[in-house]
JSON list of C-alpha atoms in Angstrom, two decimals:
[
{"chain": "A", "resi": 1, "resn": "UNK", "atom": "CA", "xyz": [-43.31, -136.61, 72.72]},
{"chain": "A", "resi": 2, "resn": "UNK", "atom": "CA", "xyz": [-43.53, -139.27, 75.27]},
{"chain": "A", "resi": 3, "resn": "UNK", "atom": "CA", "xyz": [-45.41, -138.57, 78.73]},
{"chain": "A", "resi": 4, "resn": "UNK", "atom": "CA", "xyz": [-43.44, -138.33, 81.82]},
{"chain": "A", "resi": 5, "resn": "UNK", "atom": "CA", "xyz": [-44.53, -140.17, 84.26]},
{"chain": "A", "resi": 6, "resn": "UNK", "atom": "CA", "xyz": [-42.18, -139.32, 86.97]},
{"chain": "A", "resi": 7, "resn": "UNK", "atom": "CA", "xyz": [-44.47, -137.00, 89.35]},
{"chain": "A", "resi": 8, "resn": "UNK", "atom": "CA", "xyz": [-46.90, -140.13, 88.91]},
{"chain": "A", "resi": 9, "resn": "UNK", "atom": "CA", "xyz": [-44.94, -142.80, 89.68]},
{"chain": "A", "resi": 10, "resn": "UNK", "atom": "CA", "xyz": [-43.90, -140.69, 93.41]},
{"chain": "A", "resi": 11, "resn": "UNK", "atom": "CA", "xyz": [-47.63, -139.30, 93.66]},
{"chain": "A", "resi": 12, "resn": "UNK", "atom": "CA", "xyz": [-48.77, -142.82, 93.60]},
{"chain": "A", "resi": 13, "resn": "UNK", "atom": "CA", "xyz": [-46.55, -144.36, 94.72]},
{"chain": "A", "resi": 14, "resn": "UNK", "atom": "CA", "xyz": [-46.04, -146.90, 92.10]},
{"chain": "A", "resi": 15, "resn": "UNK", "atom": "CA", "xyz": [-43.37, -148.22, 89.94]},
{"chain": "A", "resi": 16, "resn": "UNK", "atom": "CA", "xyz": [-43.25, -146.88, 85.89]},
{"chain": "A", "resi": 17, "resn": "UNK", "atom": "CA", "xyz": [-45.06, -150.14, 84.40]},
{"chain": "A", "resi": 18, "resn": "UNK", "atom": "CA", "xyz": [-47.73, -150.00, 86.91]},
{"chain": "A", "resi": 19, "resn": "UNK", "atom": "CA", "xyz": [-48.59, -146.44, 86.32]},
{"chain": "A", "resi": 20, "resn": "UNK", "atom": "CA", "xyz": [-48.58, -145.88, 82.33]},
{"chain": "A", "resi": 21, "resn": "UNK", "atom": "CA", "xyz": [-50.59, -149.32, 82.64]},
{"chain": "A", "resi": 22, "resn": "UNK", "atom": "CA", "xyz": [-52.99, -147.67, 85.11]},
{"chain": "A", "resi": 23, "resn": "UNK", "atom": "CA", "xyz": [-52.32, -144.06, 81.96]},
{"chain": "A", "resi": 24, "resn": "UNK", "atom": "CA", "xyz": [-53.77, -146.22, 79.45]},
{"chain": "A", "resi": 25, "resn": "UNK", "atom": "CA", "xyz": [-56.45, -148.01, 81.38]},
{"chain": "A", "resi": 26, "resn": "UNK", "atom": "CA", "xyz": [-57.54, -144.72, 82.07]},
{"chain": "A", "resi": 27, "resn": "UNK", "atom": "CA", "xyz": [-57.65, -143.54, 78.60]},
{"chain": "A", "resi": 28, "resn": "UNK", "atom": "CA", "xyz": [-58.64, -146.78, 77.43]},
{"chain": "A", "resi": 29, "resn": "UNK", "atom": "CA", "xyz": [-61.71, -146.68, 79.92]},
{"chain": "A", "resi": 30, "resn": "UNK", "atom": "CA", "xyz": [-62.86, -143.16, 78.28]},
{"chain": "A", "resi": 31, "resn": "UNK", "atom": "CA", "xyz": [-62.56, -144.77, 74.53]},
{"chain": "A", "resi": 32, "resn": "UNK", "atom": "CA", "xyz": [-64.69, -147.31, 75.89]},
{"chain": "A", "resi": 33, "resn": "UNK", "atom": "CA", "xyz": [-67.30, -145.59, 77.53]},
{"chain": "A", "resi": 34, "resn": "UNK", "atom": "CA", "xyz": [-68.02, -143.57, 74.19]},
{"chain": "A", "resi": 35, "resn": "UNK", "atom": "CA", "xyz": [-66.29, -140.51, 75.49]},
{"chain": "A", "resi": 36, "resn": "UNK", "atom": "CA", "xyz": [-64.37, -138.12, 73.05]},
{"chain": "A", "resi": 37, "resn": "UNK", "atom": "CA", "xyz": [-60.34, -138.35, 73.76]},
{"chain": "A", "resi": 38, "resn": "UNK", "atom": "CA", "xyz": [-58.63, -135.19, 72.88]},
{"chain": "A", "resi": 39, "resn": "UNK", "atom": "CA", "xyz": [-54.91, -135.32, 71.74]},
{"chain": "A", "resi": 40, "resn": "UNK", "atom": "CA", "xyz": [-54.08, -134.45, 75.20]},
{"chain": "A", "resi": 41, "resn": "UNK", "atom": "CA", "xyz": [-55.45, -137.77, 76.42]},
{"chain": "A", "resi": 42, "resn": "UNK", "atom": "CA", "xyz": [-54.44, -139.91, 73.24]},
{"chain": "A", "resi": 43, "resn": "UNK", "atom": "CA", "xyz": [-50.75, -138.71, 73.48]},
{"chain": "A", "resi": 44, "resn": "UNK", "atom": "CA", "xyz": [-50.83, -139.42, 77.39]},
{"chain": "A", "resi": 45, "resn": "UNK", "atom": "CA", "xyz": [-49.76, -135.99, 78.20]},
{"chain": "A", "resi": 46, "resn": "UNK", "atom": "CA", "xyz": [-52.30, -135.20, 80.89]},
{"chain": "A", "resi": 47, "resn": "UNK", "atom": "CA", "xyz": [-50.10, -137.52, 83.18]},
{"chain": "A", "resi": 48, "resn": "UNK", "atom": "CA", "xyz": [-47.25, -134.84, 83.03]},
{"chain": "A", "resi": 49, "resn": "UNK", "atom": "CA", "xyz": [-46.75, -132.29, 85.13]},
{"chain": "A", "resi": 50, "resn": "UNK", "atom": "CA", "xyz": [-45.66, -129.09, 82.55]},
{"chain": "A", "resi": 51, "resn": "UNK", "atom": "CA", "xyz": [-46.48, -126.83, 85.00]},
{"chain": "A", "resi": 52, "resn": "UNK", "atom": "CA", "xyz": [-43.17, -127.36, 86.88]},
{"chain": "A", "resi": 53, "resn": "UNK", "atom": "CA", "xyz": [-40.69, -126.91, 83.22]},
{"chain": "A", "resi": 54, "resn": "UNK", "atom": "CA", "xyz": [-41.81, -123.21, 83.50]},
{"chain": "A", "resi": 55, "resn": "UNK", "atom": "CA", "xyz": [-39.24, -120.88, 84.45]},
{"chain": "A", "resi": 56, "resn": "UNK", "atom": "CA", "xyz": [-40.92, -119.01, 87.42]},
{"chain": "A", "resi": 57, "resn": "UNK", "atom": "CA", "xyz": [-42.10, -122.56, 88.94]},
{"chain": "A", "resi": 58, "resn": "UNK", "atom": "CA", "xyz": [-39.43, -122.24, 91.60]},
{"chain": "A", "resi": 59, "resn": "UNK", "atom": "CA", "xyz": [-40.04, -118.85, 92.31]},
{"chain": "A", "resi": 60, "resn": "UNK", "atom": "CA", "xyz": [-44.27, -119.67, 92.62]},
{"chain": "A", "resi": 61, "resn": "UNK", "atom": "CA", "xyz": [-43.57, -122.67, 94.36]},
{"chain": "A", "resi": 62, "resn": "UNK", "atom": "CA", "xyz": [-41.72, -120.44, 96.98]},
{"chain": "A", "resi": 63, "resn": "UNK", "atom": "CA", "xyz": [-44.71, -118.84, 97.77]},
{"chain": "A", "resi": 64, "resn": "UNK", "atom": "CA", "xyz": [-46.73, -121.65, 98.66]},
{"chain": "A", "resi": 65, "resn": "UNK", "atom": "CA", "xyz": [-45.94, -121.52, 102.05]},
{"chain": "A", "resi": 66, "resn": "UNK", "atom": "CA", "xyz": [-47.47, -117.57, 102.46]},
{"chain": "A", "resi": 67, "resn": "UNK", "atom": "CA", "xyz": [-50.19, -117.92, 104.15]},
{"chain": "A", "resi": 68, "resn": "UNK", "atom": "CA", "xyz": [-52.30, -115.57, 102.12]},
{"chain": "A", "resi": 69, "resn": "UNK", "atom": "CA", "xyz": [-51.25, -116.67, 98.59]},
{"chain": "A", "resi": 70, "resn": "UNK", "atom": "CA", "xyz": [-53.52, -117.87, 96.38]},
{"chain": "A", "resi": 71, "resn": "UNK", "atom": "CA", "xyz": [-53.59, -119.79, 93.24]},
{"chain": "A", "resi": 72, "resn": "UNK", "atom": "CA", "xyz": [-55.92, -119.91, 90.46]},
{"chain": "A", "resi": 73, "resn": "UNK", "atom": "CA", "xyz": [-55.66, -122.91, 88.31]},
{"chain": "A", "resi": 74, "resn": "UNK", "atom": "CA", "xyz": [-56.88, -123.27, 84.91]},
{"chain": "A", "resi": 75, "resn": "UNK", "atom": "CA", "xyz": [-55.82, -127.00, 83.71]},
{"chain": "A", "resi": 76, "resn": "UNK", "atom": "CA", "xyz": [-57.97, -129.47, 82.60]},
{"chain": "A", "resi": 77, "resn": "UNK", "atom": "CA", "xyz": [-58.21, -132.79, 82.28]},
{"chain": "A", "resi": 78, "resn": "UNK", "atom": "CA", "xyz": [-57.02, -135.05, 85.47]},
{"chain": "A", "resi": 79, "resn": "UNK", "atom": "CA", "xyz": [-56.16, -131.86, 87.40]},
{"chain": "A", "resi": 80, "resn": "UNK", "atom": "CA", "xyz": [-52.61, -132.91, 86.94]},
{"chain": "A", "resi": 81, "resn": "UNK", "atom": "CA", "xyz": [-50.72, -129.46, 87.78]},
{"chain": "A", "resi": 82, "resn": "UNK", "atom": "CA", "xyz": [-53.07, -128.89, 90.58]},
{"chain": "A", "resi": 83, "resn": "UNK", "atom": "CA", "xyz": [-51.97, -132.09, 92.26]},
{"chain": "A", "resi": 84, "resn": "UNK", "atom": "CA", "xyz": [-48.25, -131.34, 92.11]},
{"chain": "A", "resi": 85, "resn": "UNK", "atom": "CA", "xyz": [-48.87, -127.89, 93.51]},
{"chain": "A", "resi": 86, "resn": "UNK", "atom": "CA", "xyz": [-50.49, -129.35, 96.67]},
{"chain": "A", "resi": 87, "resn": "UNK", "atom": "CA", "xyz": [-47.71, -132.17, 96.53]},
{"chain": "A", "resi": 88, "resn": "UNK", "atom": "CA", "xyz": [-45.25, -129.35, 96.52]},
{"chain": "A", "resi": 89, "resn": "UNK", "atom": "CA", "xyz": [-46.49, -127.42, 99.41]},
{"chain": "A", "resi": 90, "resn": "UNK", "atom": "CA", "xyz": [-49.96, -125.52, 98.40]},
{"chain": "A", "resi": 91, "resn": "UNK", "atom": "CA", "xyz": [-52.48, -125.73, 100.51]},
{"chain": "A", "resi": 92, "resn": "UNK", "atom": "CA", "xyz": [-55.67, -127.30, 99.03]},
{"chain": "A", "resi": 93, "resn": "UNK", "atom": "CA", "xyz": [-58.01, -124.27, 100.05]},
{"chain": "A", "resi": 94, "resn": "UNK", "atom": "CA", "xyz": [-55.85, -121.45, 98.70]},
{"chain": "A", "resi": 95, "resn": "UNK", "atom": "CA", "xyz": [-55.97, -123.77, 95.23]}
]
């Protein structure tokens, strides 16, 4: 499965090429400092947002706006989910 890199490329701010080059530096940098790169990493997959493919995404994301909802998130990695919640409306201290 290839990464999309979509929610990167507008979260950024940069075009495709720049950003899976800036994906593999990343993972490339890890290999290099010794650190252990998990499948998620070696497959690129932390650079896509899956959070947003889940059926109640739309219906969550609705919420963001109520002032006294919070969210608990559980990803790992780059904290990519948790960026495209606060992209898509949630406020960073109810994260």
């Amino acid at each position: 499965e290839k990464p999309d890199l979509s929610f990167l490329v507008e979260y950024c701010n940069l075009d495709e090429e720049e950003t899976k080059k800036r994906v593999d530096d990343t993972v490339d940098n890890i290999k290099a400092a010794g650190h252990h790169v998990d499948k998620c990493m070696e497959t690129r997959m932390f650079a896509t947002s899956r959070m947003v493919t889940h059926p109640s995404y739309p219906e969550l994301r609705d919420r963001f706006h109520q002032p006294d909802f919070k969210m608990i998130e559980l990803g790992c990695c780059f904290g990519t989910d948790a960026r495209r919640m606060i992209f898509d409306g949630l406020q960073r201290q109810n994260l």
